[in-house]
PDB file of C-alpha atoms and ligand atoms in Angstrom:
ATOM      1  CA  MET A   1      96.472  52.649  71.826  1.00 52.00           C
ATOM      2  CA  HIS A   2      97.322  52.182  67.917  1.00 55.00           C
ATOM      3  CA  GLY A   3     100.480  53.611  66.865  1.00 71.00           C
ATOM      4  CA  GLU A   4     101.661  57.034  67.413  1.00 84.00           C
ATOM      5  CA  VAL A   5      99.598  59.361  68.725  1.00 90.00           C
ATOM      6  CA  PRO A   6     100.190  62.919  66.953  1.00 92.00           C
ATOM      7  CA  ARG A   7     101.272  65.606  69.330  1.00 90.00           C
ATOM      8  CA  ALA A   8     100.243  69.277  68.418  1.00 89.00           C
ATOM      9  CA  ALA A   9     102.847  71.524  68.632  1.00 82.00           C
ATOM     10  CA  GLU A  10     103.914  73.589  71.599  1.00 75.00           C
ATOM     11  CA  GLY A  11     103.327  77.319  71.379  1.00 68.00           C
ATOM     12  CA  GLU A  12     105.221  79.854  73.452  1.00 57.00           C
ATOM     13  CA  PRO A  13     106.157  78.112  76.847  1.00 50.00           C
ATOM     14  CA  GLY A  14     103.687  78.753  79.528  1.00 49.00           C
ATOM     15  CA  ALA A  15     102.484  82.228  77.733  1.00 47.00           C
ATOM     16  CA  SER A  16      98.969  81.211  77.914  1.00 48.00           C
ATOM     17  CA  GLN A  17      99.119  80.074  81.849  1.00 49.00           C
ATOM     18  CA  LYS A  18     101.051  83.181  82.938  1.00 49.00           C
ATOM     19  CA  ALA A  19      98.654  85.364  81.013  1.00 48.00           C
ATOM     20  CA  SER A  20      95.445  83.860  82.440  1.00 51.00           C
ATOM     21  CA  ARG A  21      96.216  83.986  85.902  1.00 53.00           C
ATOM     22  CA  ALA A  22      97.122  87.983  85.509  1.00 51.00           C
ATOM     23  CA  GLU A  23      94.483  90.375  86.200  1.00 60.00           C
ATOM     24  CA  THR A  24      95.073  92.573  83.369  1.00 70.00           C
ATOM     25  CA  ILE A  25      93.292  90.240  80.557  1.00 71.00           C
ATOM     26  CA  VAL A  26      90.788  92.124  79.112  1.00 71.00           C
ATOM     27  CA  ASP A  27      89.025  89.479  76.639  1.00 86.00           C
ATOM     28  CA  ARG A  28      90.009  86.354  74.674  1.00 91.00           C
ATOM     29  CA  ARG A  29      90.296  85.896  71.134  1.00 95.00           C
ATOM     30  CA  VAL A  30      90.918  82.932  68.693  1.00 96.00           C
ATOM     31  CA  GLY A  31      94.628  82.834  68.099  1.00 96.00           C
ATOM     32  CA  ARG A  32      97.035  80.463  66.039  1.00 97.00           C
ATOM     33  CA  ILE A  33      95.534  77.244  64.457  1.00 98.00           C
ATOM     34  CA  LEU A  34      96.824  74.469  66.451  1.00 98.00           C
ATOM     35  CA  ILE A  35      95.289  71.430  64.356  1.00 98.00           C
ATOM     36  CA  SER A  36      93.795  71.939  61.102  1.00 98.00           C
ATOM     37  CA  ARG A  37      90.815  70.961  59.518  1.00 98.00           C
ATOM     38  CA  ASP A  38      92.947  68.608  57.186  1.00 98.00           C
ATOM     39  CA  GLU A  39      94.890  67.159  60.068  1.00 98.00           C
ATOM     40  CA  ILE A  40      91.717  66.428  62.075  1.00 98.00           C
ATOM     41  CA  ALA A  41      90.214  64.517  58.940  1.00 98.00           C
ATOM     42  CA  ALA A  42      93.045  62.369  58.459  1.00 98.00           C
ATOM     43  CA  ARG A  43      93.422  61.723  62.526  1.00 98.00           C
ATOM     44  CA  VAL A  44      89.590  60.805  62.391  1.00 98.00           C
ATOM     45  CA  THR A  45      89.566  58.783  59.298  1.00 98.00           C
ATOM     46  CA  GLU A  46      92.489  56.602  61.446  1.00 98.00           C
ATOM     47  CA  LEU A  47      90.630  56.364  64.733  1.00 98.00           C
ATOM     48  CA  GLY A  48      87.384  55.500  62.814  1.00 98.00           C
ATOM     49  CA  GLU A  49      89.643  52.383  61.062  1.00 98.00           C
ATOM     50  CA  ALA A  50      90.867  51.722  64.336  1.00 98.00           C
ATOM     51  CA  ILE A  51      87.666  51.258  66.049  1.00 98.00           C
ATOM     52  CA  GLY A  52      86.160  49.332  62.882  1.00 98.00           C
ATOM     53  CA  ARG A  53      88.816  46.807  63.123  1.00 98.00           C
ATOM     54  CA  ASP A  54      88.471  46.371  67.034  1.00 98.00           C
ATOM     55  CA  TYR A  55      84.897  46.238  67.434  1.00 98.00           C
ATOM     56  CA  ALA A  56      84.199  44.355  63.603  1.00 96.00           C
ATOM     57  CA  GLY A  57      80.663  42.640  63.652  1.00 94.00           C
ATOM     58  CA  ARG A  58      79.973  44.033  67.493  1.00 96.00           C
ATOM     59  CA  ALA A  59      77.780  47.244  66.817  1.00 96.00           C
ATOM     60  CA  PRO A  60      79.107  49.290  69.329  1.00 98.00           C
ATOM     61  CA  VAL A  61      77.239  52.307  70.938  1.00 98.00           C
ATOM     62  CA  LEU A  62      78.857  55.514  70.715  1.00 98.00           C
ATOM     63  CA  VAL A  63      78.123  57.963  73.790  1.00 98.00           C
ATOM     64  CA  GLY A  64      79.203  61.516  73.013  1.00 98.00           C
ATOM     65  CA  VAL A  65      79.534  63.831  75.835  1.00 97.00           C
ATOM     66  CA  LEU A  66      77.873  66.987  75.132  1.00 97.00           C
ATOM     67  CA  LYS A  67      77.944  69.895  73.822  1.00 96.00           C
ATOM     68  CA  GLY A  68      81.488  69.946  72.760  1.00 97.00           C
ATOM     69  CA  ALA A  69      82.116  66.147  71.193  1.00 98.00           C
ATOM     70  CA  VAL A  70      78.970  66.761  68.854  1.00 98.00           C
ATOM     71  CA  VAL A  71      81.430  67.881  65.723  1.00 98.00           C
ATOM     72  CA  PHE A  72      84.051  64.960  66.471  1.00 98.00           C
ATOM     73  CA  MET A  73      81.291  62.797  67.022  1.00 98.00           C
ATOM     74  CA  ALA A  74      79.538  63.254  63.655  1.00 98.00           C
ATOM     75  CA  ASP A  75      82.514  62.434  61.825  1.00 98.00           C
ATOM     76  CA  LEU A  76      83.862  59.814  63.545  1.00 98.00           C
ATOM     77  CA  LEU A  77      80.536  58.015  63.120  1.00 98.00           C
ATOM     78  CA  ARG A  78      81.081  58.339  59.751  1.00 98.00           C
ATOM     79  CA  ALA A  79      84.743  56.848  59.616  1.00 98.00           C
ATOM     80  CA  ILE A  80      84.016  53.978  61.320  1.00 98.00           C
ATOM     81  CA  PRO A  81      83.316  51.441  58.631  1.00 96.00           C
ATOM     82  CA  THR A  82      80.688  49.008  60.788  1.00 93.00           C
ATOM     83  CA  ALA A  83      77.738  49.777  62.030  1.00 96.00           C
ATOM     84  CA  ALA A  84      77.423  51.630  65.477  1.00 97.00           C
ATOM     85  CA  ALA A  85      74.521  53.167  67.135  1.00 97.00           C
ATOM     86  CA  MET A  86      74.931  56.634  68.839  1.00 97.00           C
ATOM     87  CA  ASP A  87      73.847  58.586  71.878  1.00 98.00           C
ATOM     88  CA  PHE A  88      74.676  61.185  74.206  1.00 98.00           C
ATOM     89  CA  MET A  89      75.295  62.492  77.953  1.00 97.00           C
ATOM     90  CA  ALA A  90      75.563  65.843  79.164  1.00 96.00           C
ATOM     91  CA  VAL A  91      77.824  66.899  82.158  1.00 91.00           C
ATOM     92  CA  SER A  92      78.683  70.184  83.440  1.00 83.00           C
ATOM     93  CA  SER A  93      81.865  70.856  85.295  1.00 71.00           C
ATOM     94  CA  TYR A  94      83.239  74.260  83.688  1.00 56.00           C
ATOM     95  CA  GLY A  95      81.278  77.141  84.385  1.00 55.00           C
ATOM     96  CA  SER A  96      82.300  79.978  82.296  1.00 53.00           C
ATOM     97  CA  GLY A  97      85.826  79.967  82.483  1.00 60.00           C
ATOM     98  CA  THR A  98      88.920  78.012  81.290  1.00 62.00           C
ATOM     99  CA  ARG A  99      89.878  75.924  84.398  1.00 64.00           C
ATOM    100  CA  SER A 100      87.704  73.154  85.557  1.00 63.00           C
ATOM    101  CA  SER A 101      86.231  73.533  88.791  1.00 63.00           C
ATOM    102  CA  GLY A 102      86.527  69.700  89.616  1.00 68.00           C
ATOM    103  CA  VAL A 103      82.991  69.458  90.126  1.00 77.00           C
ATOM    104  CA  VAL A 104      80.918  67.195  87.575  1.00 86.00           C
ATOM    105  CA  ARG A 105      77.320  67.078  87.157  1.00 87.00           C
ATOM    106  CA  LEU A 106      75.129  64.683  85.006  1.00 92.00           C
ATOM    107  CA  THR A 107      72.379  67.114  83.245  1.00 94.00           C
ATOM    108  CA  ALA A 108      71.354  64.716  80.579  1.00 96.00           C
ATOM    109  CA  ASP A 109      71.125  61.180  80.383  1.00 97.00           C
ATOM    110  CA  LEU A 110      71.417  58.312  77.844  1.00 98.00           C
ATOM    111  CA  SER A 111      68.033  57.529  75.990  1.00 97.00           C
ATOM    112  CA  LEU A 112      69.183  54.232  75.213  1.00 93.00           C
ATOM    113  CA  SER A 113      70.154  50.799  77.495  1.00 97.00           C
ATOM    114  CA  ILE A 114      73.696  50.043  77.279  1.00 98.00           C
ATOM    115  CA  GLU A 115      73.484  46.808  79.448  1.00 98.00           C
ATOM    116  CA  GLY A 116      75.157  44.034  77.416  1.00 98.00           C
ATOM    117  CA  ARG A 117      76.669  46.948  74.727  1.00 98.00           C
ATOM    118  CA  ASP A 118      79.990  47.761  73.493  1.00 98.00           C
ATOM    119  CA  VAL A 119      80.107  51.339  74.732  1.00 98.00           C
ATOM    120  CA  ILE A 120      82.649  53.831  73.476  1.00 98.00           C
ATOM    121  CA  ILE A 121      82.519  57.207  75.383  1.00 98.00           C
ATOM    122  CA  VAL A 122      83.631  59.766  72.808  1.00 98.00           C
ATOM    123  CA  GLU A 123      84.897  62.903  74.078  1.00 98.00           C
ATOM    124  CA  ASP A 124      86.215  66.261  73.020  1.00 98.00           C
ATOM    125  CA  VAL A 125      89.231  67.066  75.214  1.00 98.00           C
ATOM    126  CA  ILE A 126      90.609  65.187  78.392  1.00 97.00           C
ATOM    127  CA  ASP A 127      91.906  67.498  81.030  1.00 95.00           C
ATOM    128  CA  SER A 128      92.206  66.796  84.730  1.00 94.00           C
ATOM    129  CA  GLY A 129      90.535  63.901  83.645  1.00 95.00           C
ATOM    130  CA  ARG A 130      87.515  64.234  86.324  1.00 93.00           C
ATOM    131  CA  THR A 131      84.849  64.388  83.637  1.00 93.00           C
ATOM    132  CA  ILE A 132      85.955  61.345  82.278  1.00 94.00           C
ATOM    133  CA  SER A 133      86.858  58.978  85.127  1.00 94.00           C
ATOM    134  CA  TYR A 134      82.661  60.460  86.586  1.00 94.00           C
ATOM    135  CA  LEU A 135      81.416  59.343  83.537  1.00 95.00           C
ATOM    136  CA  ARG A 136      83.386  56.050  83.025  1.00 96.00           C
ATOM    137  CA  ARG A 137      82.308  55.141  86.995  1.00 95.00           C
ATOM    138  CA  ASN A 138      78.573  55.794  86.070  1.00 96.00           C
ATOM    139  CA  LEU A 139      78.417  54.194  82.859  1.00 97.00           C
ATOM    140  CA  ALA A 140      80.209  51.148  84.272  1.00 97.00           C
ATOM    141  CA  THR A 141      76.966  50.519  87.097  1.00 97.00           C
ATOM    142  CA  ARG A 142      74.560  50.130  84.050  1.00 98.00           C
ATOM    143  CA  HIS A 143      76.632  46.860  83.228  1.00 98.00           C
ATOM    144  CA  PRO A 144      77.785  47.246  79.404  1.00 98.00           C
ATOM    145  CA  ARG A 145      79.793  44.388  77.874  1.00 98.00           C
ATOM    146  CA  SER A 146      82.856  46.604  77.528  1.00 98.00           C
ATOM    147  CA  LEU A 147      83.834  50.365  78.119  1.00 98.00           C
ATOM    148  CA  ALA A 148      86.033  52.345  76.166  1.00 98.00           C
ATOM    149  CA  LEU A 149      87.422  56.034  75.672  1.00 98.00           C
ATOM    150  CA  CYS A 150      87.864  58.147  72.653  1.00 98.00           C
ATOM    151  CA  GLY A 151      89.097  61.320  73.059  1.00 98.00           C
ATOM    152  CA  LEU A 152      89.856  63.427  70.109  1.00 98.00           C
ATOM    153  CA  LEU A 153      92.405  66.120  72.320  1.00 98.00           C
ATOM    154  CA  ASP A 154      94.117  64.956  75.309  1.00 98.00           C
ATOM    155  CA  LYS A 155      96.055  67.131  77.716  1.00 98.00           C
ATOM    156  CA  VAL A 156      98.042  64.534  79.118  1.00 97.00           C
ATOM    157  CA  SER A 157     100.472  66.713  81.308  1.00 96.00           C
ATOM    158  CA  ARG A 158      97.387  68.491  83.177  1.00 96.00           C
ATOM    159  CA  ARG A 159      95.808  65.366  84.238  1.00 96.00           C
ATOM    160  CA  GLU A 160      95.090  64.919  88.106  1.00 95.00           C
ATOM    161  CA  VAL A 161      92.679  62.167  88.012  1.00 94.00           C
ATOM    162  CA  ASP A 162      94.245  58.409  86.314  1.00 94.00           C
ATOM    163  CA  VAL A 163      92.420  57.707  83.161  1.00 95.00           C
ATOM    164  CA  ASN A 164      92.946  54.978  80.511  1.00 95.00           C
ATOM    165  CA  VAL A 165      92.366  56.865  77.458  1.00 97.00           C
ATOM    166  CA  ASP A 166      91.715  53.910  74.813  1.00 98.00           C
ATOM    167  CA  TYR A 167      92.025  55.881  71.389  1.00 98.00           C
ATOM    168  CA  VAL A 168      93.226  58.928  71.219  1.00 98.00           C
ATOM    169  CA  GLY A 169      93.139  61.900  68.463  1.00 98.00           C
ATOM    170  CA  PHE A 170      96.222  64.266  69.427  1.00 98.00           C
ATOM    171  CA  VAL A 171      98.009  65.128  72.482  1.00 98.00           C
ATOM    172  CA  ILE A 172      97.973  68.480  73.059  1.00 98.00           C
ATOM    173  CA  PRO A 173     100.110  70.996  75.406  1.00 97.00           C
ATOM    174  CA  ASP A 174      98.246  73.131  78.306  1.00 96.00           C
ATOM    175  CA  GLU A 175      96.815  75.240  76.192  1.00 96.00           C
ATOM    176  CA  PHE A 176      93.175  76.460  76.006  1.00 96.00           C
ATOM    177  CA  VAL A 177      91.637  75.515  72.174  1.00 98.00           C
ATOM    178  CA  VAL A 178      88.356  76.566  70.742  1.00 98.00           C
ATOM    179  CA  GLY A 179      86.610  75.301  67.309  1.00 98.00           C
ATOM    180  CA  TYR A 180      85.694  71.968  65.700  1.00 98.00           C
ATOM    181  CA  GLY A 181      82.943  71.643  68.216  1.00 98.00           C
ATOM    182  CA  LEU A 182      84.740  72.752  71.679  1.00 98.00           C
ATOM    183  CA  ASP A 183      83.761  76.338  73.261  1.00 96.00           C
ATOM    184  CA  TYR A 184      85.043  78.844  75.332  1.00 95.00           C
ATOM    185  CA  ASP A 185      81.960  80.229  77.261  1.00 92.00           C
ATOM    186  CA  GLY A 186      79.355  78.738  74.562  1.00 94.00           C
ATOM    187  CA  ARG A 187      81.341  80.426  71.513  1.00 96.00           C
ATOM    188  CA  HIS A 188      83.628  79.531  68.635  1.00 97.00           C
ATOM    189  CA  ARG A 189      82.492  75.987  68.522  1.00 98.00           C
ATOM    190  CA  GLU A 190      81.469  76.578  64.433  1.00 98.00           C
ATOM    191  CA  LEU A 191      85.111  77.199  63.659  1.00 98.00           C
ATOM    192  CA  PRO A 192      86.500  74.179  61.300  1.00 98.00           C
ATOM    193  CA  ASP A 193      89.985  74.269  62.640  1.00 98.00           C
ATOM    194  CA  LEU A 194      91.346  73.542  66.380  1.00 98.00           C
ATOM    195  CA  ALA A 195      92.345  77.211  67.321  1.00 98.00           C
ATOM    196  CA  VAL A 196      94.550  78.715  70.568  1.00 98.00           C
ATOM    197  CA  LEU A 197      92.384  81.022  72.778  1.00 96.00           C
ATOM    198  CA  GLU A 198      94.571  83.911  73.423  1.00 94.00           C
ATOM    199  CA  PRO A 199      94.282  86.552  76.247  1.00 87.00           C
ATOM    200  CA  VAL A 200      93.904  90.128  74.727  1.00 87.00           C
ATOM    201  CA  ALA A 201      95.991  92.462  77.493  1.00 80.00           C
ATOM    202  CA  PRO A 202      94.676  96.224  77.153  1.00 78.00           C
ATOM    203  CA  ALA A 203      96.176  98.503  75.294  1.00 73.00           C
TER     204      ALA A 203
HETATM  205  P1  IMP B 301      88.426  67.610  82.996  1.00 84.05           P
HETATM  206  O1  IMP B 301      87.271  67.494  83.451  1.00 84.05           O
HETATM  207  O2  IMP B 301      88.977  68.458  83.773  1.00 84.05           O
HETATM  208  O3  IMP B 301      89.000  66.811  82.098  1.00 84.05           O
HETATM  209  O4  IMP B 301      87.929  68.432  81.559  1.00 84.05           O
HETATM  210  C1  IMP B 301      87.256  68.226  80.560  1.00 84.05           C
HETATM  211  C2  IMP B 301      86.069  68.986  79.896  1.00 84.05           C
HETATM  212  O5  IMP B 301      86.564  70.370  80.196  1.00 84.05           O
HETATM  213  C3  IMP B 301      85.962  68.802  78.557  1.00 84.05           C
HETATM  214  O6  IMP B 301      84.580  67.998  78.236  1.00 84.05           O
HETATM  215  C4  IMP B 301      85.856  70.116  77.937  1.00 84.05           C
HETATM  216  O7  IMP B 301      84.196  70.714  78.384  1.00 84.05           O
HETATM  217  C5  IMP B 301      86.204  71.148  78.755  1.00 84.05           C
HETATM  218  N1  IMP B 301      88.060  71.668  78.336  1.00 84.05           N
HETATM  219  C6  IMP B 301      89.055  71.222  78.419  1.00 84.05           C
HETATM  220  N2  IMP B 301      90.036  71.789  78.301  1.00 84.05           N
HETATM  221  C7  IMP B 301      89.129  72.499  77.164  1.00 84.05           C
HETATM  222  C8  IMP B 301      89.856  73.332  76.107  1.00 84.05           C
HETATM  223  O8  IMP B 301      90.727  73.573  75.602  1.00 84.05           O
HETATM  224  N3  IMP B 301      89.163  73.754  75.384  1.00 84.05           N
HETATM  225  C9  IMP B 301      87.545  73.569  75.588  1.00 84.05           C
HETATM  226  N4  IMP B 301      87.027  73.250  76.493  1.00 84.05           N
HETATM  227  C10 IMP B 301      87.757  72.661  77.422  1.00 84.05           C
HETATM  228 MG1   MG B 302      83.226  69.491  77.327  1.00 84.05          MG
END
């Protein structure tokens, strides 16, 4: 990668994991901001410049993973100072919880051919790595000229499948985050900052 990848601050050690396994959780709410909109904007600008340098004159295709990467993709596209095309794929792996099922299914495919193109997969967060390793394998069979991965967030400590992330926005701790396109059960994508989802114990 290009230079140091920023690390988001650790919260209460293990608090969210412990609570997420307890049976007493009645709800989850949006908690403290992990990464502010200004920090996101500054980092997206850096990623765009790095991609612009690496792909100068090559017009890469950005392949966004629906739906979580849409907000990031829109900002990243405008931060890349060179021509770039855009397409999307959708996969489903999560159900409605905060832990991956490990089973990945393609639910919407690209509308462009990527044969011979320089492709950059744009993902919101890499957690176990299962989604992205499935996508990488899937896209590689279509013979792109090159295939790279740009992830806004990387939960390095959660990795179960080895994946090489070429461009990383932020390395974050094992916490479930929402906002800036990321959801919990379809909610909170509209929040402009990235916040930690906190369990709410009964009163
Ligand atoms: P993986 O297959 O375990 O790497 O999971 C990646 C997918 O899980 C991402 O595309 C997200 O949809 C979802 N995911 C993982 N962690 C979070 C999170 O903290 N907030 C929201 N979605 C998440
Ligand atoms: Mg996702």
